[in-house]
Amino acid sequence: MAQKLVVIGAGMASGRALEHLFEEAPGTYEVTLFNAEPRGNYNRIMLSPVLSGEKTYDDIVTHDDTWYAEQGVTCRFGEKVVSIDRAAKVVHGEQGDVAYDKLIIATGSTPFIIPMPGHDLKGVLAYRDLEDTNAMVAAAAKPGARAVVIGGGLLGLEAAAGLKLRGMDVTVVHIMGHLMERQLDPSAGYLLKKALEDRGITVLCEANSEQILGEDGHVRALRLKDGTELPCDILVMAVGIRPSTKLAAEAGLAVGRGIHVDDGMVTSDPDILALGECVEHNGQIFGLVAPLYDQAKVLAKTLLGEDAAYVAREVSTKLKVTGCDLFSAGDFAEGEGREDIVFRDPGRGVYKRLILEGNKLIGAVMYGDTADSNWFFGLIKDGTDVSDMRDTLIFGPGFQGGASSDPLAAVAALPLDAEICGCNGVCKGKIVEAIQAGATTLDAIKATTKASASCGTCTGLVEQVMAVTMGDAFVMPTVQPMCKCTDHTHEDVRRLIKSQQLKSMPAVMQELGWKTPDGCPSCRPALNYYLLADWPLEYKDDRQSRFVNERNHANIQKDGTYSVVPRMWGGVTTPAELRAIADAADKYNVPMVKMTGGQRIDLLGVKKEDLPAMWADLNAAGMVSGHAYTKGLRTVKTCVGTEFCRFGTQDSTGLGIKLEKMLWGSWAPHKLKLAVTGCPRNCAEATCKDIGIVCVDSGYQIGVAGAAGMDLKETELLCTVATEDEVMEIVAAFTQLYRENARYLHRVYKWVAKVGLDWCKAQVVDDLANRKALAERFELSQSVYRTDPWAEHAKPSERAKWAPIADITKEAAE
Amino acid sequence: MSWVDIGALDDIPAQGARVVKTATGCVAVFRTLDDQVFALDDRCPHKGGPLSEGIVHGASVACPLHNWVFDMSTGEAKGADVGQVTTYPARIENGRVLLDATRLTTRSAA
Ligand SMILES: Cc1cc2nc3c(=O)[nH]c(=O)nc-3n(C[C@H](O)[C@H](O)[C@H](O)COP(=O)(O)OP(=O)(O)OC[C@H]3O[C@@H](n4cnc5c(N)ncnc54)[C@H](O)[C@@H]3O)c2cc1C
Ligand code: HEM
Ligand code: SF4
Ligand code: SF4
Ligand code: FES
C-alpha cells in the first residue's frame, strides 16, 4: 500500500521535488498538498514580468489542476497547516487533520517588514506572492499614482521597474551606498543606478527610512531620517526575507536561522524532511531557486530510500528588468591573493569584472553585456584552471580559440557579431563584409564602416580583423610602440591602464610586460601622467618620473639656472604683487625680468638652491606657481572686455580669471593654453589657443584646437553658449576629455585631428549627462591637484633637498 | 683611496640624484631603483647640462637638456651619441654614501 506523504507548501521547491518523485517512482506515495496561497504551484520568480505586464498569471503556472489530478494529489489549497503533532504523526490543517508517514516542510520564507512606525498601514506591501503583485497592479491603475520602494536589492528593483512600466512615479530608497550591494560591486551598482534613472526611476542611496506616514489608515508618505518626505500611494518593502520556520520550531524540530537539515534533506525528525528557503544546510540559507532544485532532487531520492547528498553550489544572479543586463556570481570582494581583471566601455555602459584567486575564477560581476555570463559561471563552478587564457579571459569564450597568446588567432576565433568598435557599434562581420566589398585599407574601412573612426582605441583590433580576413594581402602597418621598453602603443597602454585597473608604475610594467626594469625617459613621464589622470585619488605623482622642469617646478635654462613665473590670474596683477616680484628679483640677483607671451612676468636665471626661498617670498605676497613649466594648464590670457573696453561684449577678464582658478594645477597630456577675448577683435588672441573663447553679444563662442607653435592653426568652433556657467562646464568637460583620451605629448589640436571634432562635440556638447560626468571627474581630480607645488617645496623642512648634499671643496683640496 | 662620507643613502631619492660640491665643480651622486650608487661629473659633455637633473632608469641617466643617455657605470654615452663623463668610485656603507676623494683631489691637482 502506498505510504502517506504530506507536503506543507506548494512552492517552487516542493513542486520540483514532487516532479522528481512522480517521475522516478509513481504510486509510491499518496500525496496531500497544503498551500496557504489559494492556488497551486507557479513560477514565483516570474511574478516580476506579471507585475510589469509582460506576462500574465496563466503564463507562469507550473502545475495546473489536471497535473495534480493525474498524479493523484489531494490538494488543500488556501488552507494553512497550523501545527504538527510529531508523536501522532498528524498535521493539523485549518480544516482538518491529515496523518502522514513522511512529511515535507516547504514553507518558503516570509518577507521581512521593518517594524517602523506606520508599517501596518494599508498600502504597505511586501513582494512575495500573486496577492502582492495584484495589489501593486491595482494601485498603478490610478493615474499619477506614486510608489516608494524600500530596498535596492533584486526584489525591490524588479518591483520598481515593474511599477514604472505600469506608469507609476517610482522612488527607490536604499540604505547602502550602491544598489544590490550583495551581488554587485560599486561600479556595476553605479551603472545600474544610472540605467534605472534613465528610465525615470528616482534612486536614493544611503537613505535611511524613519517613519511611514498615513492618512485615514492608508499610507501617505515615507519620511527619511534627514526629514525628506516622499509622498506615495503604495509603499513596497523589499528589504529581505526570513525563512518560515514557525511550524517546525513549534513542533520541536531543530531550527537555527532555518530548519536544520542534513545532506539528505532530513530534519532532526527522521520522518520529516524539509527543503527550500525555509531550511538551513551547513549554516547556509537560500534565496534563489537553483540550489533549491538540487535539494528537490536529493529529497526525492531520500524519500525513495536511495543515498543522495546535497552539495552547496555557486549561485548566480540576474536581474529580470528588461534592458538592465547584469550578472553576478561567486565571490567578488577584494582580498589578499585575489586579482581582478576589469573591462569597461563607458560608451556602451559595459562593465565586466572577473575575480581570480590563484589560477581560478572565483567571481564575476558584469553589467551591460552579459552574453558570456554562462561561460564564466561554468568556469567558477568547475574551478577551471584559467592560467592559459588569463590575458584574453575577459573577452569571453570567443577569444579562447586555442592558442590564446596569439592575438591574431584570438581575433580569428571571434564570432562575426563580436563588437570591434565600441564607439560606432561596428561588429566583426561588418568589417569583413566591407573588406570583401573592396575596402582594403584602414582608411577605407574607416570610411565605409566607421570602425576606429572615433576614439581610435580599436584600431589595432580592426587591423587584426583585416589581417585575418585578407591574409597575406594585408600588410600590417608597423605600429609605433610607446618606446623600446614595450611593444604596446600609447593607445594600448592607456586602454589597459583603465581596463586592468593598473594603478602604479610597477603594476603597469609588470602586467604589460615591460622589457626594462624601470622604463626609460620616454615612457616614465607618459605613464606617470596616464596613471595620475586615470586614478587621481589612488595614484601618487612620481617626481622621479618627471622631466626636470616639472620635477623642479621651474624651467631649466641652458646654463642650468631656472626661471620663475608666478601666476597672474587672467593676466591681472596688482602694485603689491609687482613690488614683491621686484623685491624677489633684487634679493636673488635675477639677471633678467621679462614679460612672457602668456601675460605674466618671468624671472630668469635663478639658482636651484635659491628656488624654495624665492617661492616662499612670492607665496607670502599671495602668489602661486604659474606652472609655466608644465604639461598642464599654463595661462588664461584675457583682454579687458566690458570692464574697460568700449567694444567689450562680456566680462572677458572676469571669465578668464574664473577659468584659470578652475583649471590651475591640472596636468594634461601636453601644455594647455587658453584665452578669453571680449569681442571678435580678438585682442587676447583667443583663436590660436588650445581652448579660446570669443565673447559676442549673445554669449560665448568656444573654439578649440588652435595652435601657435611650429604649426599655426586657427581654433575650430566647438559650440556657442549663452552663459558663463555653460562655458565653465564645457571647458572642464573638454579638458577632461583631452586628459582622459589623448596620448602623452599630443597637443589638443593633434588629438582633435585624430578623434575628430564631431566626436568631441558629441561627448561634451550634445550629451549633457556625459558632459556633466566629465566635468565631475575633472573636479574630482582637481580636488587633489588644485594646489600650489611651490608652497609644498618652500617649507623649511624641504629646503635642504634643493641644495648640494655635501660640500667637500676643502677636503678635496687638501 | 680616501673615502669621504657625503651623506645618508636615504637623502638621495631612488631614481634620483644629489649634488656634491667639490673644488673643481659639481659631482652628481645617483641612486638607482635597486639602491646602487654612482658618482659622475655633473656636466654633460654635449652642452654642459646638469646630469643630476636627468631621469634615472636602470643604471643609466638621460641628460635633461637634450636627452643624451649615459651608462653611469662607465660614464660613456649610449646609442648614437659619442661622449664620456668622468666617473668616481662610490659605495654604500651602513646606509651612508661614500665617495673616493683621492680621485677628486687628483683631478684638482692635475
Ligand atoms: C518577485 C520574486 C522574484 C524572484 N526572482 C528570482 C530570480 O530571478 N531568480 C531566483 O533564483 N529566485 C528568485 N526569486 C526567489 C524564488 O522565487 C524563491 O527562492 C523560491 O520561490 C523559493 O521556493 P520555496 O519553495 O522554498 O518557497 P515558495 O516558493 O515561497 O513556496 C512556499 C509556499 O509555502 C506556503 N506556505 C507557507 N507556510 C505555510 C503553511 N503553514 N501552510 C501551508 N502553506 C504554507 C506559501 O504560501 C508558499 O506558497 C524571486 C522571488 C520573488 C518573490
Ligand atoms: C624647451 C622648450 C620651450 C620653452 C623653455 C618655452 C618657454 C616658454 C615660456 C617660459 C613661455 C611663457 C609662458 C607663460 O607665460 O606661461 C612661453 C610661451 C609660449 N610658448 Fe614656449 N617654450 C618652449 C617650447 C615651445 C614650443 C615647442 C611651442 C609651440 C609648440 C611654444 C609656444 C609658445 C607660445 C605660443 C607661447 C606664448 C603663449 C601665449 O602667448 O599665451 N613654446 N614659452
Ligand atoms: S578683444 Fe574686443 S573687448 Fe577685448 S580689448 Fe579687444 S576690442 Fe576690447
Ligand atoms: S621661441 Fe624658441 S628660443 Fe624662444 S623661448 Fe621659445 S623655444 Fe626658446
Ligand atoms: S647638454 Fe646634455 S644632452 Fe645636450
PDB file of C-alpha atoms and ligand atoms in Angstrom, chain A residues 639-642 645-649 652 677-684, ligand 3:
ATOM      1  CA  CYS A 639      41.578  91.270 -22.741  1.00  0.00           C
ATOM      2  CA  VAL A 640      39.859  93.908 -20.668  1.00  0.00           C
ATOM      3  CA  GLY A 641      36.391  93.291 -22.117  1.00  0.00           C
ATOM      4  CA  THR A 642      33.387  95.118 -20.752  1.00  0.00           C
ATOM      5  CA  CYS A 645      36.937  98.431 -23.406  1.00  0.00           C
ATOM      6  CA  ARG A 646      34.338 100.307 -25.397  1.00  0.00           C
ATOM      7  CA  PHE A 647      33.888  97.308 -27.704  1.00  0.00           C
ATOM      8  CA  GLY A 648      33.594  94.686 -24.998  1.00  0.00           C
ATOM      9  CA  THR A 649      30.543  92.433 -25.105  1.00  0.00           C
ATOM     10  CA  SER A 652      36.260  88.563 -20.608  1.00  0.00           C
ATOM     11  CA  THR A 677      38.718  87.771 -25.643  1.00  0.00           C
ATOM     12  CA  GLY A 678      35.965  90.343 -25.183  1.00  0.00           C
ATOM     13  CA  CYS A 679      34.864  90.717 -28.768  1.00  0.00           C
ATOM     14  CA  PRO A 680      35.773  89.392 -32.214  1.00  0.00           C
ATOM     15  CA  ARG A 681      38.580  91.990 -32.481  1.00  0.00           C
ATOM     16  CA  ASN A 682      40.393  89.288 -30.568  1.00  0.00           C
ATOM     17  CA  CYS A 683      42.979  91.310 -28.647  1.00  0.00           C
ATOM     18  CA  ALA A 684      43.721  88.306 -26.427  1.00  0.00           C
TER      19      ALA A 684
HETATM   20  S1  SF4 C   3      39.022  91.873 -27.828  1.00  0.00           S
HETATM   21 FE1  SF4 C   3      37.408  93.348 -28.064  1.00  0.00          FE
HETATM   22  S2  SF4 C   3      36.730  93.667 -25.964  1.00  0.00           S
HETATM   23 FE2  SF4 C   3      38.725  92.788 -25.836  1.00  0.00          FE
HETATM   24  S3  SF4 C   3      40.102  94.513 -25.691  1.00  0.00           S
HETATM   25 FE3  SF4 C   3      39.972  93.908 -27.843  1.00  0.00          FE
HETATM   26  S4  SF4 C   3      38.409  95.228 -28.675  1.00  0.00           S
HETATM   27 FE4  SF4 C   3      38.194  95.307 -26.482  1.00  0.00          FE
END
